[in-house]
PDB file of C-alpha atoms in Angstrom:
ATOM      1  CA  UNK A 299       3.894  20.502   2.649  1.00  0.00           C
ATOM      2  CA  UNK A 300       2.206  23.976   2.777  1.00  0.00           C
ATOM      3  CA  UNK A 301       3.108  24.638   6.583  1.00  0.00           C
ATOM      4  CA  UNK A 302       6.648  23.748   5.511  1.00  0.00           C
ATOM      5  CA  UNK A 303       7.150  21.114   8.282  1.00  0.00           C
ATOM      6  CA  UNK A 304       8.361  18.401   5.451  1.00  0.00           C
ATOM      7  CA  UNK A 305      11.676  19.306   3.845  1.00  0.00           C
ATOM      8  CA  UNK A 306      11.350  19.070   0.395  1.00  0.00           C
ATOM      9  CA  UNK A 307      14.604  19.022  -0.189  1.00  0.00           C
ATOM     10  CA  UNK A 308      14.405  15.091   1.417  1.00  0.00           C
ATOM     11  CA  UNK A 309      12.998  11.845   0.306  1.00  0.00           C
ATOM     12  CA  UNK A 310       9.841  10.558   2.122  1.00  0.00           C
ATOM     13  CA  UNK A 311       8.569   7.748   4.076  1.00  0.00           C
ATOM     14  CA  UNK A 312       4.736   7.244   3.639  1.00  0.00           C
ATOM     15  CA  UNK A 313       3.473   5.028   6.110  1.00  0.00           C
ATOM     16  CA  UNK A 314      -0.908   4.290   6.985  1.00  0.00           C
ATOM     17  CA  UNK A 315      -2.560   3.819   9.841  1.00  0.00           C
ATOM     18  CA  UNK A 316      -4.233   0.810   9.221  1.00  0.00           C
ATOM     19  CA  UNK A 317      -0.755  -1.097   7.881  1.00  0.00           C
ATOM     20  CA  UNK A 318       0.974  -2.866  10.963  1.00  0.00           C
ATOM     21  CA  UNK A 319       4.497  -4.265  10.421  1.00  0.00           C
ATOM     22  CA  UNK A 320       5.648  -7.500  12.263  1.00  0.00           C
ATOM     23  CA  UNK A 321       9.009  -7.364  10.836  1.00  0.00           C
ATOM     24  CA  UNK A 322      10.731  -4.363  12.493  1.00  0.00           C
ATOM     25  CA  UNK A 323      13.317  -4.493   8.985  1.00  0.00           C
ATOM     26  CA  UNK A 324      10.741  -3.546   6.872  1.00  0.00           C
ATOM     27  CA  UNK A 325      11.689   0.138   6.843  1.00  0.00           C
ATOM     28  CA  UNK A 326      14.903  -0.610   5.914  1.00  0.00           C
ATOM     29  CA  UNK A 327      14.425  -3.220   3.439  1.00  0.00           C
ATOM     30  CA  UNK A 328      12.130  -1.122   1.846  1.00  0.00           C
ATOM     31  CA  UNK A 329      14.576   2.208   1.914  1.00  0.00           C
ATOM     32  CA  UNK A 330      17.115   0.021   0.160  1.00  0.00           C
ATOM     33  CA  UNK A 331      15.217  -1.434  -2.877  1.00  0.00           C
ATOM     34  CA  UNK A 332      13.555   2.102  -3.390  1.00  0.00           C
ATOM     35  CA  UNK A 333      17.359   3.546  -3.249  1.00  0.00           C
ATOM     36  CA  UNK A 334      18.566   1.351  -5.730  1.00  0.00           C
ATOM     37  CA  UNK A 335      15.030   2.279  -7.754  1.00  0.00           C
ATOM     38  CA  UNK A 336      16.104   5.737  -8.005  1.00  0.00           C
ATOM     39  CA  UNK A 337      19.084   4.762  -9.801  1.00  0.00           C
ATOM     40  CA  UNK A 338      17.093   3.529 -12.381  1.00  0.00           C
ATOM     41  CA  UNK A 339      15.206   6.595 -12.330  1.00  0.00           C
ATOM     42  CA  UNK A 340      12.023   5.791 -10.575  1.00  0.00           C
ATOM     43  CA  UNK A 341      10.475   8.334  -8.135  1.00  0.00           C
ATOM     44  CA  UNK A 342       8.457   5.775  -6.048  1.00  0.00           C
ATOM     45  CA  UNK A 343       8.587   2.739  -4.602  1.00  0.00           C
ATOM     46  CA  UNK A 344       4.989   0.929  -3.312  1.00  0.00           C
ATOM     47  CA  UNK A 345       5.053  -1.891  -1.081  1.00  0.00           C
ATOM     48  CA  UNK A 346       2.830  -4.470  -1.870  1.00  0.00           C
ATOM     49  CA  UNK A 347       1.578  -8.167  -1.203  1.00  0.00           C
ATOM     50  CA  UNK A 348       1.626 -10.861  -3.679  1.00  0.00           C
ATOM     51  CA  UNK A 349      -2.051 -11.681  -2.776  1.00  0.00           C
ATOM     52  CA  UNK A 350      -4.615 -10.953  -0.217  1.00  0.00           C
ATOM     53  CA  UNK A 351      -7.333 -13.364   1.256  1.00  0.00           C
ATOM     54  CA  UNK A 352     -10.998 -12.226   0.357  1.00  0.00           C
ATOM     55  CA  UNK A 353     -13.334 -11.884   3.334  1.00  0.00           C
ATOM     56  CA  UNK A 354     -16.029 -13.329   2.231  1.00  0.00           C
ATOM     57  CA  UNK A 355     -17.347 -16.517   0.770  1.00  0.00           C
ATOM     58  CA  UNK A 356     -17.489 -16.323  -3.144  1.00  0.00           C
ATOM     59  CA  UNK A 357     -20.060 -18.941  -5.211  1.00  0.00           C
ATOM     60  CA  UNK A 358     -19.114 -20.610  -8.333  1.00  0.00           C
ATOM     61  CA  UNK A 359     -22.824 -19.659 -10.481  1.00  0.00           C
ATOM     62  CA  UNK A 360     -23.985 -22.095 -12.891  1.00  0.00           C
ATOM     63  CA  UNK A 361     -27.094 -21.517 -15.346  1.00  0.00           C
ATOM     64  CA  UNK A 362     -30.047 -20.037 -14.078  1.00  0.00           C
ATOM     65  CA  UNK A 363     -28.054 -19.233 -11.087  1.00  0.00           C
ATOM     66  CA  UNK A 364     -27.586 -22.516  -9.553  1.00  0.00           C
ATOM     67  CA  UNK A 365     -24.646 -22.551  -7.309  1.00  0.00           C
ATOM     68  CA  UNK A 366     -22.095 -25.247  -8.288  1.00  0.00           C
ATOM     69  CA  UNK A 367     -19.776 -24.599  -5.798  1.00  0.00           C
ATOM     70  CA  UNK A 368     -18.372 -22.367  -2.935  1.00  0.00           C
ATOM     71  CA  UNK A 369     -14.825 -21.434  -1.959  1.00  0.00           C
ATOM     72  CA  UNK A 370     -14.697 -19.655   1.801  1.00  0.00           C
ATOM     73  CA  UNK A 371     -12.586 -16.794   1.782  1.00  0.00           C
ATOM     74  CA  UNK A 372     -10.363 -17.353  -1.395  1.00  0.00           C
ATOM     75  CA  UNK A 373      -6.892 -15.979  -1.798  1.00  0.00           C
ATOM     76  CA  UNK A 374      -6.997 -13.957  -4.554  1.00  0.00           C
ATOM     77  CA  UNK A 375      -3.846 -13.850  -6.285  1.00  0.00           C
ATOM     78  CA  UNK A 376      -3.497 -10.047  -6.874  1.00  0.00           C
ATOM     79  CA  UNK A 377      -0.719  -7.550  -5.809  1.00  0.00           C
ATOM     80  CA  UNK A 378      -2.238  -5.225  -3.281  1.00  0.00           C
ATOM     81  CA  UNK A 379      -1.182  -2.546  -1.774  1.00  0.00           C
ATOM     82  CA  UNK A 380       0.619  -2.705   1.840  1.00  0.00           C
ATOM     83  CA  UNK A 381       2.879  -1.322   3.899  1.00  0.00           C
ATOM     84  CA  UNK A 382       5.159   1.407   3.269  1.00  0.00           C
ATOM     85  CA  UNK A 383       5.889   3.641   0.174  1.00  0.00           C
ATOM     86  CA  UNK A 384       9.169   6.210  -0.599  1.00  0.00           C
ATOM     87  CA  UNK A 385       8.402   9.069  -2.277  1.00  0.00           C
ATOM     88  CA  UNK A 386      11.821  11.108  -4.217  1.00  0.00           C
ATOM     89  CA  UNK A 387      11.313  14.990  -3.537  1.00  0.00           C
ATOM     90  CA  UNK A 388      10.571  15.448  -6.860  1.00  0.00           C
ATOM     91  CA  UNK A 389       6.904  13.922  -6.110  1.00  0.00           C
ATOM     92  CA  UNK A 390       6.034  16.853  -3.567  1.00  0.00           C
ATOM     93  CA  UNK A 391       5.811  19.486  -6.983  1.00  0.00           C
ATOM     94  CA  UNK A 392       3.406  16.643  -8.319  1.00  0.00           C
ATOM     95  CA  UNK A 393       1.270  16.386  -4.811  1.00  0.00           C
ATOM     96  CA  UNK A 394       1.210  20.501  -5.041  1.00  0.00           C
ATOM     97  CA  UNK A 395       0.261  20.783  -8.377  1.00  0.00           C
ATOM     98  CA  UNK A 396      -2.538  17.872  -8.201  1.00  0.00           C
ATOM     99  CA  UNK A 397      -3.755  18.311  -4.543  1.00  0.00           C
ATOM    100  CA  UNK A 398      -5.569  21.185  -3.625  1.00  0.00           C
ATOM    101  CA  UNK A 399      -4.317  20.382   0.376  1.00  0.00           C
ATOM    102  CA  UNK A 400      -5.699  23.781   1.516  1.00  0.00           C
ATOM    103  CA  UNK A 401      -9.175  23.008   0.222  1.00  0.00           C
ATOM    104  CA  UNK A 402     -11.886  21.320   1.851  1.00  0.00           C
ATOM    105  CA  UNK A 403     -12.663  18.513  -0.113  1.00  0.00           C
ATOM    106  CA  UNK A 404     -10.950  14.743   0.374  1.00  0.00           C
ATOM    107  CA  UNK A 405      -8.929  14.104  -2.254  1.00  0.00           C
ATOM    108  CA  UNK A 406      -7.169  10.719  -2.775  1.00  0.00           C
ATOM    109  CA  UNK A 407      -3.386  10.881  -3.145  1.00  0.00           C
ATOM    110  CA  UNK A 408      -3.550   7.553  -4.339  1.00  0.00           C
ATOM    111  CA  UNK A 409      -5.813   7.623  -6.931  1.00  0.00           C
ATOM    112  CA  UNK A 410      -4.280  11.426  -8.356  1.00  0.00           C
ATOM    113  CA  UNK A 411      -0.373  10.993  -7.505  1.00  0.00           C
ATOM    114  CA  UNK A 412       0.521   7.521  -7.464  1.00  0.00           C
ATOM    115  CA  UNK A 413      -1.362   6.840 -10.877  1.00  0.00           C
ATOM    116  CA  UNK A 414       0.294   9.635 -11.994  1.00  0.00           C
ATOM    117  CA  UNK A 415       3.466   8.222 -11.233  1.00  0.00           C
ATOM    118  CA  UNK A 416       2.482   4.875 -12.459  1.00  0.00           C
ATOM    119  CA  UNK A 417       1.097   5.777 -15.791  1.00  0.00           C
ATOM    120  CA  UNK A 418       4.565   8.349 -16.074  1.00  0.00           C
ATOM    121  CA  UNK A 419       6.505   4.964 -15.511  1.00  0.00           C
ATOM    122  CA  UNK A 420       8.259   6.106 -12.418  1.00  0.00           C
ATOM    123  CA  UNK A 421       6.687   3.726 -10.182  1.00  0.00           C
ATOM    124  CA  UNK A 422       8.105   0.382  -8.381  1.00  0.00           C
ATOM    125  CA  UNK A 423       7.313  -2.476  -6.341  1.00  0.00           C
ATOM    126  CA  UNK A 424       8.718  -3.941  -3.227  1.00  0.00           C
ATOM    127  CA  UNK A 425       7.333  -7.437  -2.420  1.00  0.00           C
ATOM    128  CA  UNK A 426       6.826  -7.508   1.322  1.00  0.00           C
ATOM    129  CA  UNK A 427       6.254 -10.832   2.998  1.00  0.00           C
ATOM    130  CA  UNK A 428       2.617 -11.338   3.559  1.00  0.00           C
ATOM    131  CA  UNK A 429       3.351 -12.634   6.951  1.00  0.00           C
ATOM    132  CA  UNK A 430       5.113  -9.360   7.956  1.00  0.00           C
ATOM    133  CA  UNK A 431       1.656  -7.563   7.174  1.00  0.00           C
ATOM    134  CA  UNK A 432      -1.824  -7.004   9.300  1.00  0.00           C
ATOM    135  CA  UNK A 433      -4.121  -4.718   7.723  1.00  0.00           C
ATOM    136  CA  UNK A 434      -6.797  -3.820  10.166  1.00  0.00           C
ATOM    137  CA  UNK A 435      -9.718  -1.741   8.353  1.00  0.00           C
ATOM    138  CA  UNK A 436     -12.691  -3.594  10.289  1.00  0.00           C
ATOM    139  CA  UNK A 437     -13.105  -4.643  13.644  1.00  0.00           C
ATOM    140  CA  UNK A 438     -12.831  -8.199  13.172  1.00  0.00           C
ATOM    141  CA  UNK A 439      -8.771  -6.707  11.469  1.00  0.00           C
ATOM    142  CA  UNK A 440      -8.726  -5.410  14.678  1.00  0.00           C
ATOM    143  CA  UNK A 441      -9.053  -8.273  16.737  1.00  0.00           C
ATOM    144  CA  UNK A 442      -7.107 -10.561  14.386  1.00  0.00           C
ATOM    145  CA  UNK A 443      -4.625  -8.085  14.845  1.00  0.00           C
ATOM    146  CA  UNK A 444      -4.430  -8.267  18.613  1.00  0.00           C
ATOM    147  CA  UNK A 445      -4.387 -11.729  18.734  1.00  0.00           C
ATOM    148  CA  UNK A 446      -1.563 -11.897  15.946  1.00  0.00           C
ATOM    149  CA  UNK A 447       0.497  -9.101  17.979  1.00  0.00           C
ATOM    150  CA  UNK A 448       0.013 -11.071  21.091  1.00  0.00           C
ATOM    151  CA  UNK A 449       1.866 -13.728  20.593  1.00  0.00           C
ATOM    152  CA  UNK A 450       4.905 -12.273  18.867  1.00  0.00           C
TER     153      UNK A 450
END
């Protein structure tokens, strides 16, 4: 935004490194439902999955912490976050006026503008296909990820 290389005068994809589409209509499918979201007057649309699997195993405690139980990597029914998101350019004033991009510290764009967004009521969701979704954040993501990418 400040070295004026995004036109602000344009709606934005936002896409992360560690989301990898299978399903090459993705893009698309999401551009439409966030087009038909601004006609309801939302500025953002945020991809998601209806639930993620938890990486690790999770005990069922009882009293005096005896374990009654385990479930291996649960699916936790949860929306998360995943894949791509469309900004309107109205959000780029918001990322300017909450961002400080020319300073030195991280700053989370998720946790200042989307929430923003959210708690403004201009946010919506776009239920991907949890198929159509590899998240690789850890090198065992990674190699799930080649061997999922391998065979299609």
């Amino acid at each position: 935004l400040l070295n004026g290389v995004i036109d602000r005068n344009k709606r934005s994809i936002i896409s992360y490194p560690d989301d990898i589409l299978t399903d090459n209509e993705i893009p698309r499918k999401t551009l439409e439902a966030h087009l038909e979201n601004v006609k309801k007057g939302y500025q953002i649309t945020l991809s998601y999955i209806p639930e993620v699997e938890y990486d690790f195993g999770v005990f069922e405690l009882g009293e005096d912490n005896v374990i009654l139980g385990i479930k291996e990597k649960p699916k936790i029914n949860l929306p998360t976050s995943a894949g791509p998101h469309i900004i309107e350019p109205s959000v780029y004033q918001l990322i300017l006026d909450s961002i400080d991009l020319a300073g030195e510290d991280t700053q989370d764009y998720e946790k200042i503008v989307q929430n923003q967004l959210i708690r403004d009521g201009e946010a919506m969701g776009f239920e991907l296909p949890k198929e159509s979704w590899i998240s690789v954040n850890t090198l065992k993501d990674l190699e799930n990820a080649i061997s999922r990418l391998s065979k299609l």
